[in-house]
Amino acid sequence: MSVPSQPLVLQRGLEAYATTFDAMRAFTDARTAATADELWIVEHPPVFTLGLAADPSHVLDPHNIPVVETDRGGEVTYHGPGQAVIYLLLDLRRHKADARLFARELVNKIEQAVIDTLAAYNLACERKPGAPGIYMSDGSAQGAKIAALGLKIRGNGCTYHGVSLNVAMDLTPFTWINPCGYEDLATIDMQSLGAQATLSEVQNALADKLSKSLSR
């Protein structure tokens, strides 16, 4: 049986972070050369997550929000209701023999999918060298971070974790951390920028952009 050329898209709904984290690792443990790649669309209850490079001191005051250590790259971030989270469960060897080289291209593809999704709502944004994620490029919110990403790439080229895009959420918890390890980094969501979009619309739009860019 041939493997689909585009990742399968699964909507997991509102799900505790720990449940998704365990499921991602279990899926990756069990996958074989015949396992289709998948994109998981998820919304999480409030949670702070720490990447492998995270300094716990960047969690300034969790205010009773759980803090979870993970095996993704990067620093501390926040997930909560109204945020579009998409996890990428991929086998990079299907794209290039050297999965490590494709990892850089993968990050670029993820960031471009976010940029293209936001452009459809007339929101101009950009990358920042050395600071993975997407930032507003003009207006009163210039420099504010609207999307974050962090991946785990195993030695066999299989990935999990992914990208989060702030759609319509309570941004207050971001002020209780140094987002991605940066003191006083402003964060923003689409709603605050005047975008009239439901979470479901943005989830599906971003998943579509990612799926097409990752098709072989």
Coordinates of C-alpha atoms in Angstrom, one line a residue:
M1 CA 0.0 0.0 0.0
S2 CA 1.4 3.4 -1.0
V3 CA 1.8 6.2 1.5
P4 CA -0.4 9.3 0.8
S5 CA 1.6 12.1 -0.8
Q6 CA 0.0 14.7 1.6
P7 CA -0.2 14.3 5.4
L8 CA -3.6 13.2 6.8
V9 CA -5.3 15.9 8.8
L10 CA -6.9 14.9 12.1
Q11 CA -9.0 17.2 14.2
R12 CA -8.5 16.3 17.9
G13 CA -10.5 19.1 19.4
L14 CA -9.9 20.5 22.9
E15 CA -7.4 18.1 24.6
A16 CA -5.1 18.3 27.6
Y17 CA -1.5 18.9 26.6
A18 CA -0.2 15.8 28.4
T19 CA -2.7 13.6 26.5
T20 CA -1.5 15.0 23.2
F21 CA 2.2 14.8 24.1
D22 CA 1.9 11.1 25.1
A23 CA -0.1 10.4 21.9
M24 CA 2.5 12.0 19.7
R25 CA 5.3 10.0 21.2
A26 CA 3.3 6.7 21.1
F27 CA 2.4 7.4 17.4
T28 CA 6.1 8.0 16.6
D29 CA 7.3 5.0 18.5
A30 CA 4.8 2.8 16.6
R31 CA 5.2 4.2 13.1
T32 CA 6.8 2.2 10.2
A33 CA 7.9 3.0 6.7
A34 CA 4.3 2.5 5.7
T35 CA 2.7 4.9 8.2
A36 CA 1.2 8.0 6.7
D37 CA 2.3 11.4 7.9
E38 CA -0.3 13.2 9.9
L39 CA -1.1 16.8 11.0
W40 CA -3.0 17.0 14.3
I41 CA -5.2 20.1 14.9
V42 CA -5.5 20.6 18.6
E43 CA -6.7 23.3 21.1
H44 CA -5.3 23.1 24.6
P45 CA -6.5 24.2 28.0
P46 CA -4.0 26.7 29.6
V47 CA -0.5 25.2 29.9
F48 CA 3.1 26.4 29.9
T49 CA 5.5 24.1 28.1
L50 CA 9.3 24.1 28.4
G51 CA 11.5 23.0 25.6
L52 CA 14.8 21.2 26.0
A53 CA 16.7 24.5 26.0
A54 CA 14.3 26.2 28.5
D55 CA 15.5 28.0 31.5
P56 CA 12.8 27.5 34.2
S57 CA 13.4 31.0 35.5
H58 CA 11.7 32.3 32.4
V59 CA 8.4 31.2 34.0
L60 CA 8.0 34.3 36.1
D61 CA 4.7 33.3 37.8
P62 CA 2.6 30.4 36.5
H63 CA -0.5 31.5 38.4
N64 CA -1.6 27.9 38.9
I65 CA -1.3 27.1 35.2
P66 CA 0.5 23.7 34.8
V67 CA 4.1 23.8 33.7
V68 CA 5.1 20.8 31.6
E69 CA 8.6 19.8 30.5
T70 CA 8.8 18.5 26.9
D71 CA 11.3 17.1 24.5
R72 CA 10.8 19.8 21.7
G73 CA 13.4 22.4 20.9
G74 CA 13.2 25.9 22.1
E75 CA 12.3 27.7 25.3
V76 CA 9.1 28.3 27.2
T77 CA 5.7 29.1 25.6
Y78 CA 2.1 29.2 26.4
H79 CA -0.8 27.3 24.9
G80 CA -4.5 28.1 25.6
P81 CA -8.0 28.3 24.3
G82 CA -8.4 30.3 21.1
Q83 CA -5.0 29.3 19.8
A84 CA -4.5 27.2 16.6
V85 CA -2.0 24.4 17.4
I86 CA -1.0 22.0 14.7
Y87 CA 1.4 19.1 15.4
L88 CA 3.5 17.7 12.5
L89 CA 4.0 13.9 12.7
L90 CA 6.3 13.4 9.7
D91 CA 9.0 11.1 8.3
L92 CA 11.5 13.5 6.8
R93 CA 13.3 10.7 5.0
R94 CA 10.4 10.7 2.5
H95 CA 11.4 14.2 1.5
K96 CA 15.2 13.9 1.4
A97 CA 17.7 11.3 2.2
D98 CA 19.4 13.6 4.6
A99 CA 16.7 14.4 7.1
R100 CA 18.9 16.8 9.0
L101 CA 19.3 19.0 5.9
F102 CA 15.5 19.0 5.3
A103 CA 14.9 20.1 8.9
R104 CA 15.9 23.6 8.1
E105 CA 13.7 23.6 5.0
L106 CA 10.9 22.2 7.1
V107 CA 11.1 25.1 9.6
N108 CA 11.0 27.5 6.6
K109 CA 7.9 25.8 5.2
I110 CA 6.1 26.0 8.5
E111 CA 6.9 29.7 8.9
Q112 CA 5.8 30.4 5.3
A113 CA 2.5 28.6 5.9
V114 CA 1.8 30.9 8.8
I115 CA 2.8 34.0 6.8
D116 CA 0.5 33.0 4.0
T117 CA -2.3 32.2 6.3
L118 CA -2.1 35.6 8.0
A119 CA -1.7 37.4 4.6
A120 CA -5.2 36.2 3.7
Y121 CA -6.4 38.4 6.6
N122 CA -4.3 41.3 5.5
L123 CA -1.9 40.8 8.4
A124 CA 1.8 41.5 7.4
C125 CA 4.3 39.5 9.3
E126 CA 7.9 38.3 9.1
R127 CA 10.6 36.0 10.3
K128 CA 13.4 37.1 12.6
P129 CA 16.9 35.6 12.2
G130 CA 17.8 33.4 15.1
A131 CA 14.3 33.6 16.7
P132 CA 12.0 30.9 15.3
G133 CA 8.4 32.0 15.0
I134 CA 6.4 34.8 13.2
Y135 CA 6.3 38.4 14.2
M136 CA 4.2 41.4 13.1
S137 CA 6.2 43.5 10.6
D138 CA 4.3 46.8 10.7
G139 CA 1.6 48.9 12.5
S140 CA 1.2 49.4 16.2
A141 CA 2.0 45.8 17.0
Q142 CA 5.3 45.7 15.0
G143 CA 7.7 43.2 16.5
A144 CA 5.0 41.4 18.5
K145 CA 5.1 37.6 18.2
I146 CA 1.9 36.0 16.8
A147 CA 3.1 32.4 16.2
A148 CA 5.6 30.0 17.8
L149 CA 7.1 26.7 16.7
G150 CA 9.2 24.0 18.2
L151 CA 10.0 20.5 16.9
K152 CA 11.4 17.2 18.0
I153 CA 13.3 15.4 15.2
R154 CA 14.4 11.9 16.2
G155 CA 17.5 10.3 14.8
N156 CA 15.4 8.3 12.4
G157 CA 14.1 11.5 10.8
C158 CA 10.6 11.3 12.4
T159 CA 9.1 14.5 13.8
Y160 CA 6.5 15.6 16.3
H161 CA 5.5 18.9 18.1
G162 CA 4.8 21.8 15.7
V163 CA 3.4 25.3 15.5
S164 CA 0.9 27.5 17.4
L165 CA -0.8 30.6 16.0
N166 CA -2.6 33.0 18.3
V167 CA -6.2 33.6 16.9
A168 CA -8.5 34.9 19.6
M169 CA -7.2 34.2 23.1
D170 CA -6.6 35.7 26.5
L171 CA -3.0 36.9 26.1
T172 CA -2.5 37.7 29.8
P173 CA -0.6 34.4 30.6
F174 CA 2.1 35.4 28.1
T175 CA 3.0 38.2 30.5
W176 CA 3.7 35.7 33.2
I177 CA 6.6 34.2 31.3
N178 CA 9.5 35.5 29.1
P179 CA 8.0 34.1 25.9
C180 CA 10.6 32.0 24.1
G181 CA 13.1 33.2 26.6
Y182 CA 12.9 36.9 25.6
E183 CA 12.2 39.4 28.4
D184 CA 9.4 41.8 27.6
L185 CA 8.6 40.2 24.3
A186 CA 5.2 41.4 23.3
T187 CA 2.7 38.8 22.0
I188 CA -0.5 39.4 19.9
D189 CA -3.4 37.6 18.4
M190 CA -5.3 37.9 15.2
Q191 CA -8.4 39.2 17.0
S192 CA -6.5 42.1 18.6
L193 CA -5.4 43.1 15.1
G194 CA -8.9 43.3 13.8
A195 CA -9.1 40.0 11.9
Q196 CA -12.6 38.6 11.8
A197 CA -11.8 34.9 11.9
T198 CA -13.0 31.9 13.9
L199 CA -10.6 29.5 15.4
S200 CA -11.9 26.7 13.2
E201 CA -11.4 28.8 10.0
V202 CA -7.8 29.5 10.9
Q203 CA -7.1 25.9 12.0
N204 CA -8.3 24.6 8.6
A205 CA -6.6 27.3 6.6
L206 CA -3.2 26.7 8.3
A207 CA -3.6 23.0 8.0
D208 CA -4.3 23.3 4.3
K209 CA -1.2 25.5 3.8
L210 CA 1.0 23.1 5.7
S211 CA -0.4 20.0 4.0
K212 CA 0.2 21.5 0.5
S213 CA 3.7 22.7 1.3
L214 CA 4.6 19.3 2.7
S215 CA 3.2 17.2 -0.2
R216 CA 5.9 15.2 -1.9

